[in-house]
Each structure stands twice: as C-alpha cells, then as structure tokens.
Coordinates of C-alpha atoms in Angstrom, one line a residue:
Chain C
X139 CA 115.3 77.6 135.8
X140 CA 112.0 78.7 137.1
X141 CA 108.7 79.1 135.2
X142 CA 106.8 82.1 136.6
X143 CA 103.2 82.0 135.5
X144 CA 103.1 85.8 134.8
X145 CA 106.2 85.7 132.6
X146 CA 104.9 82.8 130.7
X147 CA 101.6 84.6 130.2
X148 CA 103.3 87.8 129.0
X149 CA 105.2 85.8 126.5
X150 CA 102.2 83.9 125.3
X151 CA 100.2 87.2 124.9
X152 CA 103.1 88.7 122.9
X153 CA 103.2 85.6 120.6
X154 CA 99.4 85.7 120.1
X155 CA 99.5 89.4 119.2
X156 CA 102.4 88.7 116.9
X157 CA 100.5 86.0 115.0
X158 CA 97.5 88.3 114.8
X159 CA 99.5 91.1 113.3
X160 CA 101.1 88.7 110.8
X161 CA 97.7 87.3 109.8
X162 CA 96.3 90.8 109.3
X163 CA 99.2 91.8 107.0
X164 CA 98.6 88.6 104.9
X165 CA 94.9 89.3 104.9
X166 CA 95.4 92.8 103.5
X167 CA 97.8 91.4 100.9
X168 CA 95.2 88.8 99.8
X169 CA 92.2 91.1 100.0
X170 CA 92.8 92.6 96.6
X171 CA 90.4 91.3 93.9
X172 CA 91.4 89.8 90.6
X173 CA 90.4 91.9 87.6
X174 CA 88.5 89.8 85.1
X175 CA 90.8 87.6 83.1
X176 CA 90.9 86.7 79.4
X177 CA 89.4 88.4 77.5
X178 CA 89.8 91.1 80.1
X179 CA 87.7 93.8 78.7
X180 CA 87.8 95.5 75.3
X181 CA 90.2 94.0 72.9
X182 CA 91.9 97.4 72.6
X183 CA 93.2 99.9 75.0
X184 CA 95.6 102.8 74.6
X185 CA 98.3 100.2 73.9
X186 CA 102.0 100.2 74.4
X187 CA 102.5 103.7 73.1
X188 CA 100.0 105.1 75.6
X189 CA 97.6 107.9 74.6
X190 CA 96.1 111.2 75.3
X191 CA 93.3 112.1 77.8
X192 CA 91.4 114.9 76.1
X193 CA 89.2 117.3 78.0
X194 CA 86.5 118.5 75.6
X195 CA 84.9 121.4 77.5
X196 CA 84.3 119.5 80.7
X197 CA 84.6 120.6 84.3
X198 CA 86.5 117.4 85.3
X199 CA 90.1 116.8 86.5
X200 CA 91.0 114.8 83.3
X201 CA 94.7 115.9 83.4
X202 CA 94.8 114.7 87.0
X203 CA 93.5 111.3 85.8
X204 CA 96.3 111.0 83.3
X205 CA 99.0 112.1 85.8
X206 CA 97.7 109.8 88.5
X207 CA 97.7 106.7 86.3
X208 CA 101.2 107.6 85.2
X209 CA 102.2 107.8 88.8
X210 CA 100.5 104.5 89.8
X211 CA 102.1 102.7 86.9
X212 CA 105.5 104.4 87.1
X213 CA 105.3 105.5 83.5
X214 CA 104.6 108.5 81.4
X215 CA 102.4 106.8 78.9
X216 CA 99.4 109.1 79.2
X217 CA 99.4 112.8 78.3
X218 CA 96.6 115.3 78.6
X219 CA 95.2 117.7 76.1
X220 CA 92.2 119.9 75.3
X221 CA 92.5 119.2 71.6
X222 CA 91.3 116.2 69.5
X223 CA 93.9 116.8 66.8
X224 CA 95.6 113.6 65.7
X225 CA 93.2 111.4 67.7
X226 CA 92.6 108.2 65.9
X227 CA 95.4 108.7 63.4
X228 CA 98.6 109.5 65.2
X229 CA 97.5 109.0 68.8
X230 CA 94.9 107.0 70.7
X231 CA 92.6 109.3 72.7
X232 CA 90.2 109.2 75.6
X233 CA 87.9 112.0 75.1
X234 CA 85.7 113.3 77.9
X235 CA 82.7 115.3 77.0
X236 CA 79.5 116.4 78.8
X237 CA 76.1 115.0 77.9
X238 CA 74.0 117.7 76.4
X239 CA 76.8 120.2 75.8
X240 CA 77.8 118.9 72.3
X241 CA 79.9 116.0 71.2
X242 CA 83.4 116.4 69.7
X243 CA 84.1 115.9 66.1
X244 CA 87.2 113.7 65.4
X245 CA 88.5 113.0 61.9
X246 CA 85.3 114.5 60.5
X247 CA 83.1 112.2 62.6
X248 CA 80.9 113.4 65.4
X249 CA 81.6 111.1 68.4
X250 CA 78.7 108.9 69.1
X251 CA 77.5 107.2 72.3
X252 CA 75.1 108.3 74.9
X253 CA 75.0 108.2 78.7
X254 CA 73.3 105.2 80.2
X255 CA 70.3 106.5 82.1
X256 CA 71.2 107.0 85.7
X257 CA 74.9 106.6 85.2
X258 CA 77.5 109.2 85.9
X259 CA 79.5 108.4 82.8
X260 CA 79.4 105.9 80.0
X261 CA 82.5 104.8 78.0
X262 CA 82.4 103.8 74.3
X263 CA 85.1 102.5 72.0
X264 CA 85.9 103.1 68.4
X265 CA 88.7 100.8 67.2
X266 CA 87.6 100.6 63.6
X267 CA 84.6 99.1 61.8
X268 CA 85.1 95.6 63.3
X269 CA 85.3 96.8 66.9
X270 CA 83.3 99.8 67.8
X271 CA 80.1 100.5 69.7
X272 CA 80.1 104.2 68.8
X273 CA 81.9 106.1 66.1
X274 CA 84.6 108.5 67.2
X275 CA 87.2 108.6 64.4
X276 CA 89.2 105.8 65.9
X277 CA 91.2 103.0 64.2
X278 CA 92.6 99.6 65.2
X279 CA 96.0 101.0 65.6
X280 CA 94.9 104.2 67.4
X281 CA 91.5 103.5 69.1
X282 CA 89.5 106.4 70.4
X283 CA 87.3 106.3 73.5
X284 CA 84.2 108.5 73.8
X285 CA 83.4 109.2 77.5
X286 CA 80.0 110.8 78.0
X287 CA 79.6 112.4 81.4
X288 CA 76.5 113.5 83.2
X289 CA 76.0 117.2 83.4
X290 CA 75.7 117.4 87.2
X291 CA 77.4 118.7 90.3
X292 CA 79.9 116.1 91.6
X293 CA 82.1 116.6 94.5
X294 CA 85.9 116.4 94.3
X295 CA 86.1 112.7 95.1
X296 CA 83.4 111.8 92.6
X297 CA 85.0 113.8 89.9
X298 CA 88.3 112.0 90.5
X299 CA 86.5 108.6 90.6
X300 CA 84.7 109.3 87.3
X301 CA 87.8 110.3 85.4
X302 CA 90.2 107.7 86.9
X303 CA 87.6 104.9 86.6
X304 CA 86.8 105.7 82.9
X305 CA 90.4 106.0 82.1
X306 CA 90.8 102.6 83.7
X307 CA 88.4 101.2 81.1
X308 CA 90.5 102.7 78.3
X309 CA 93.5 100.9 79.8
X310 CA 91.6 97.6 79.5
X311 CA 90.0 97.2 82.9
X312 CA 86.5 96.0 83.1
X313 CA 83.8 96.6 85.7
X314 CA 84.5 95.2 89.2
X315 CA 81.2 94.3 90.6
X316 CA 82.6 93.5 93.9
X317 CA 81.4 94.9 97.2
X318 CA 83.9 97.2 98.6
X319 CA 84.2 95.9 102.1
X320 CA 82.4 92.5 102.1
X321 CA 84.2 90.8 99.3
X322 CA 87.4 92.8 98.9
X323 CA 88.4 93.2 102.6
X324 CA 90.1 96.6 102.9
X325 CA 90.4 97.2 99.2
X326 CA 87.9 99.6 97.5
X327 CA 88.4 98.8 93.8
X328 CA 88.5 101.9 91.6
X329 CA 86.6 99.8 89.0
X330 CA 83.7 99.2 91.3
X331 CA 81.0 101.0 89.4
X332 CA 78.4 101.4 92.1
X333 CA 76.3 98.4 91.0
X334 CA 76.7 96.7 94.4
X335 CA 76.9 98.1 97.9
X336 CA 79.9 100.2 98.4
X337 CA 79.8 102.7 101.2
X338 CA 82.9 104.3 99.7
X339 CA 81.5 104.5 96.2
X340 CA 82.3 107.8 94.7
X341 CA 85.2 108.2 97.0
X342 CA 87.1 105.1 95.8
X343 CA 89.6 107.1 93.8
X344 CA 92.6 104.8 94.2
X345 CA 93.4 101.9 92.0
X346 CA 94.2 98.6 93.8
X347 CA 97.6 96.9 93.3
X348 CA 96.0 94.3 91.1
X349 CA 94.3 96.8 89.0
X350 CA 97.6 98.6 88.4
X351 CA 99.4 95.3 87.6
X352 CA 96.7 94.4 85.1
X353 CA 97.0 97.8 83.4
X354 CA 100.7 97.4 83.0
X355 CA 100.5 93.9 81.6
X356 CA 97.5 94.3 79.4
X357 CA 98.8 97.4 77.7
X358 CA 102.4 96.1 77.3
X359 CA 103.9 98.9 79.5
Chain Q
X98 CA 47.7 40.1 44.8
X99 CA 50.8 38.0 44.6
X100 CA 53.1 41.0 45.2
X101 CA 50.9 42.6 47.7
X102 CA 50.7 40.2 50.6
X103 CA 49.7 41.5 54.0
X104 CA 53.2 41.4 55.5
X105 CA 54.7 43.2 52.5
X106 CA 51.9 45.8 52.6
X107 CA 52.7 46.3 56.3
X108 CA 56.4 46.7 55.6
X109 CA 55.7 49.2 52.9
X110 CA 53.3 51.1 55.1
X111 CA 55.9 51.2 57.9
X112 CA 58.7 52.3 55.5
X113 CA 56.6 55.1 54.1
X114 CA 55.5 56.2 57.5
X115 CA 59.1 56.3 58.8
X116 CA 60.4 58.1 55.7
X117 CA 57.5 60.5 55.8
X118 CA 58.2 61.3 59.4
X119 CA 61.9 61.9 59.0
X120 CA 61.3 63.9 55.8
X121 CA 58.9 66.1 57.7
X122 CA 61.5 66.6 60.5
X123 CA 64.2 67.5 58.1
X124 CA 62.2 70.0 56.1
X125 CA 60.5 72.4 58.5
X126 CA 57.6 74.6 57.6
X127 CA 58.6 77.8 56.0
X128 CA 58.0 79.8 59.2
X129 CA 60.3 77.5 61.1
X130 CA 63.4 77.8 59.0
X131 CA 66.4 78.6 61.2
X132 CA 68.0 82.0 61.5
X133 CA 71.7 82.1 60.7
X134 CA 74.3 84.5 61.9
X135 CA 77.4 84.4 59.6
X136 CA 80.5 85.7 61.3
X137 CA 82.5 87.8 58.9
X138 CA 86.1 89.0 59.2
X139 CA 86.9 92.5 57.8
X140 CA 90.6 91.7 57.9
X141 CA 92.6 88.5 58.0
X142 CA 93.4 86.6 61.2
X143 CA 97.1 86.9 61.8
X144 CA 98.8 84.9 64.5
X145 CA 100.0 87.1 67.4
X146 CA 97.9 90.0 66.4
X147 CA 94.6 90.8 68.2
X148 CA 91.7 90.0 66.0
X149 CA 88.4 91.2 67.3
X150 CA 86.6 87.9 66.5
X151 CA 89.1 85.4 67.9
X152 CA 89.5 87.6 71.0
X153 CA 85.9 86.7 72.0
X154 CA 86.9 83.1 72.6
X155 CA 83.4 81.8 72.0
X156 CA 80.0 83.3 71.2
X157 CA 76.7 82.2 72.7
X158 CA 73.4 83.2 71.1
X159 CA 70.5 83.6 73.5
X160 CA 66.8 84.6 72.9
X161 CA 64.9 85.8 75.9
X162 CA 67.4 84.1 78.2
X163 CA 67.3 80.7 76.4
X164 CA 70.6 79.4 75.0
X165 CA 70.2 78.6 71.3
X166 CA 73.6 78.2 69.9
X167 CA 77.3 78.3 70.8
X168 CA 80.4 78.4 68.7
X169 CA 84.1 78.6 69.2
X170 CA 85.2 81.6 67.3
X171 CA 88.9 81.2 67.7
X172 CA 89.3 79.1 64.5
X173 CA 90.7 80.7 61.4
X174 CA 87.5 80.0 59.5
X175 CA 84.6 82.0 61.0
X176 CA 81.6 79.8 62.0
X177 CA 77.9 80.2 61.5
X178 CA 75.5 80.4 64.4
X179 CA 72.3 78.5 63.6
X180 CA 69.3 79.6 65.6
X181 CA 65.9 77.8 65.5
X182 CA 66.8 74.2 65.1
X183 CA 64.3 71.6 66.3
X184 CA 66.4 70.5 69.2
X185 CA 66.7 74.1 70.5
X186 CA 64.4 75.7 73.0
X187 CA 61.1 77.1 71.8
X188 CA 62.3 80.7 72.3
X189 CA 64.9 80.1 69.6
X190 CA 62.1 79.9 67.0
X191 CA 60.3 83.0 68.2
X192 CA 60.3 85.3 65.1
X193 CA 60.9 88.9 65.9
X194 CA 62.7 88.3 69.2
X195 CA 66.0 89.8 69.9
X196 CA 69.1 87.6 69.6
X197 CA 71.8 88.5 72.0
X198 CA 75.4 87.3 71.7
X199 CA 77.8 87.0 74.6
X200 CA 81.4 86.1 74.6
X201 CA 83.5 83.7 76.6
X202 CA 83.4 85.7 79.8
X203 CA 79.8 86.8 79.5
X204 CA 80.3 90.2 77.9
X205 CA 77.3 91.1 75.8
X206 CA 78.1 92.2 72.3
X207 CA 76.9 95.6 71.1
X208 CA 75.4 94.2 67.9
X209 CA 72.0 92.6 68.3
X210 CA 69.8 90.8 65.8
X211 CA 66.1 90.4 65.2
X212 CA 65.3 86.7 64.8
X213 CA 64.0 86.4 61.2
X214 CA 63.5 82.7 60.3
X215 CA 64.9 81.6 56.9
X216 CA 67.4 84.5 56.6
X217 CA 71.1 85.0 57.3
X218 CA 72.5 88.0 59.0
X219 CA 76.2 89.0 59.2
X220 CA 78.2 89.9 62.2
X221 CA 81.4 91.8 61.5
X222 CA 81.5 94.1 64.6
X223 CA 82.7 92.4 67.7
X224 CA 82.7 95.2 70.2
X225 CA 80.9 94.6 73.5
X226 CA 78.4 97.0 75.0
X227 CA 79.5 100.3 76.6
X228 CA 80.6 100.4 80.2
X229 CA 79.8 103.0 82.8
X230 CA 80.3 104.2 86.3
X231 CA 77.5 105.3 88.6
X232 CA 74.6 103.7 90.4
X233 CA 72.9 101.4 87.9
X234 CA 71.5 97.8 88.2
X235 CA 74.2 95.1 87.7
X236 CA 74.8 94.4 84.1
X237 CA 78.1 92.5 84.0
X238 CA 79.5 89.4 85.8
X239 CA 81.6 89.3 88.9
X240 CA 85.3 89.7 88.9
X241 CA 87.4 86.9 90.1
X242 CA 87.0 86.5 93.9
X243 CA 89.3 83.7 94.8
X244 CA 91.7 85.9 96.6
X245 CA 88.9 87.7 98.4
X246 CA 87.6 84.5 99.9
X247 CA 91.1 83.8 101.2
X248 CA 91.3 87.3 102.5
X249 CA 88.1 86.9 104.4
X250 CA 89.2 83.7 106.0
X251 CA 92.5 85.3 107.1
X252 CA 90.6 88.3 108.4
X253 CA 88.4 86.0 110.5
X254 CA 91.5 84.1 111.7
X255 CA 93.2 87.4 112.7
X256 CA 90.1 88.5 114.5
X257 CA 89.9 85.3 116.5
X258 CA 93.5 85.4 117.4
X259 CA 93.3 89.0 118.4
X260 CA 90.3 88.3 120.7
X261 CA 92.2 85.4 122.2
X262 CA 95.1 87.8 122.9
X263 CA 92.8 90.1 124.7
X264 CA 91.0 87.5 126.7
X265 CA 94.0 85.4 127.7
X266 CA 95.6 87.8 130.2
X267 CA 92.2 88.3 132.0
X268 CA 91.6 84.6 132.1
X269 CA 95.1 84.1 133.6
X270 CA 94.5 86.8 136.2
X271 CA 91.2 85.2 137.2
X272 CA 93.0 81.8 137.4
X273 CA 95.7 83.2 139.6
X274 CA 93.2 84.7 141.9
X275 CA 91.3 81.4 142.2
X276 CA 94.5 79.5 143.0
X277 CA 96.0 82.1 145.4
X278 CA 95.8 80.9 149.0
X279 CA 93.3 82.9 151.0
X280 CA 94.3 84.4 154.3

C-alpha cells in the first residue's frame, strides 16, 4: 500500500470542503432569530379560528398577505375581504386603511389610531375595553386590528412587506429589531421594522422559519 | 426636681427627638404624598384564559427613566403601584411628570399617567403601545439573539475551513516543488 502525496492531498481537500459545506448548512439553520418570548406581543391575535384581512380602499396587496400567510403556515385561517361587516362580532379582522383617506366605521365606531410620524404603517389593537390602544369595534373574542398606512408610492416589494409585516403583528409577532445580515446571518426577518440597519429593508417580504413556527403555536393553529 | 434629674431629662429629650423624627418620616408633607396606581380588572381572572392583566407578567413604573415601583401582576388580587415613597428616586416625587408602565418584556403600555401626589389613579386597560413598520428610531427591545450568535460562530468557522481548503492545495504544490530534486 503506497501513500502518494497528491492522492492524500486531494482527499484532504475533499474532506475540508465537506466540513465547510456541513458547517455552512448548520450555520444557515441556526441563523434564524428567535421571535420575542412570553409575553410575545399583544395578548390577542386572530386566534385559533383565524380572521379576515380587510382592504378598506387601499392600493395594497392585502389579499396577497392573507394568501401568503396561509401558504407559509399550511393553513387557510385567513380570508380576505373588502367589507368590515361582522368584524369584531363574528370574525376578527385586520383592517388596512390609508392615512388621510378616511377611517372605517366598525360596529358604529370609527376606527382610531394614527400613523406614527415617519412610519410606513402603524398597527393598533382593539380587543375590548381592557385591552385596546385604539377603538375599532373589536372584542376580546374577536379582536380587530386597525392598520393605518401612509399615503405614498411604495414599490411592489415595499407593499408586500407592509401588508405581510402588519399581518404578522395581528398573528402575535412583535418587532424584530435585529440587523438583517449582521445578527441574523442569511435571514432577513419579515418583522424587522427598519429601526436598525437592514440593506434588504422593504424587500424583506418572506417570513423566517421561526416566525412561521411562532405564528402557528401562538395562535393555536 | 426629684423627677427631673439630668439623666432622665436627657432620656426624655432623646425619646422625643427619635419619635419626632420617625413621625416626620412617616407623615410626609402634603405635596410629597405618594401617587398610587390601582390595577383594576374589568372581568374575573379565570385559569387557562388569557387575562390582559396577568398576561403582563409584571409592571414597572418609571418616571423620566427612574424606576419607581414594580409589581408582579400575575396574582389573582390586583396590586397597587405606589410611586413617590421616600426610598424611591427623586424623580418619583416630581409632580406633573409622566408615569410610564412597562411589562415583563419591556413593552410600554399605552396608558400613561400624570404623577399627582396624594391621588389614586386606576389602570384597567393593559394594551401596549402601537407597533409599526418603516424607518423610525428604535422603540422596542431586541429579539432573542442566542441562535444568531451561534450562527455567526458557525459562519466564521465555515469561512476559516473554506479558506483552508483553498490554500491547502497551493501549499502542498509549493511544498512538492521545494522537495523535488533539481536537475
């Protein structure tokens, strides 16, 4: 049995590359961030029955957000609508409306909330008198979410980011103030809200595996 | 004079001084009475059902960044937050200041209070502030990053091994050339 230096080197190189590939795969698996724990965000989300994503005279792909979250979670918990009928009484609703173009009226109540200065969109919750930061005809059993969106020209990715990110809030995900590439490796959290450096911000339109898992478990899906 | 000897007078003076001091500490001037926030439940706490109060875990009251009071709010009986006690920071006695409440994970509650000494306010709405997307200054805490640190370490390890994989063949070739007999 002879040990040719060249053969040995080729084998060694192959082993080294193999290890590198394995480590890279593990690295990607570990790079996902952990969405904030308990309490994770709002005490209420759409819940086990799901809810409706309502487009109240916006220009946004709200139906796409509902369909995409259904696809990610492998469920059909979210529906889409252009009507607020039943919101807060028979179904929990996420209602998108545009700042300055008039707020929707739900169960006789004009949805409150305003857009934080400088933000693209701000999400408010009404889960009844003991858990609401804006009135929007919601209840503890069927909470409503009032999403106030900036009246501006957003590109396709930004529109998807806004609708999917805000819907993520209504599914009990909180903000992920993690830098897209520094802290989270190759993951660009959908719940990154642009507070920290993120070259992909506005184009981070895909929920991470951990975000999807958190939505499934926190909503009892 | 029989009952008023010098030692006895000294003792009485000392006793009155101590009692007087402690009495003054216990009873603050009217402007320094504490401000109380009574937590109120609009519906009963039922085991297994999310209750907006117990969901908070704990509540911390701060005034201008100074921590004034903290209470576990998971108990069945709602507690009272007392702000402005003598052992609390000076900011906790600043009348007219804004009292901010944050829950167990640092989420700021939507309801805020004006510090009014000697009065009791009620908190029955436990919703946190609104959330947003878009470029704004940071307002909430970091998400858990334990896995990210691991991911970074593994990424660095993968990079080191990859570089080694690239360099090794060249090093070997140079080594072969050096050891090859020259003609």
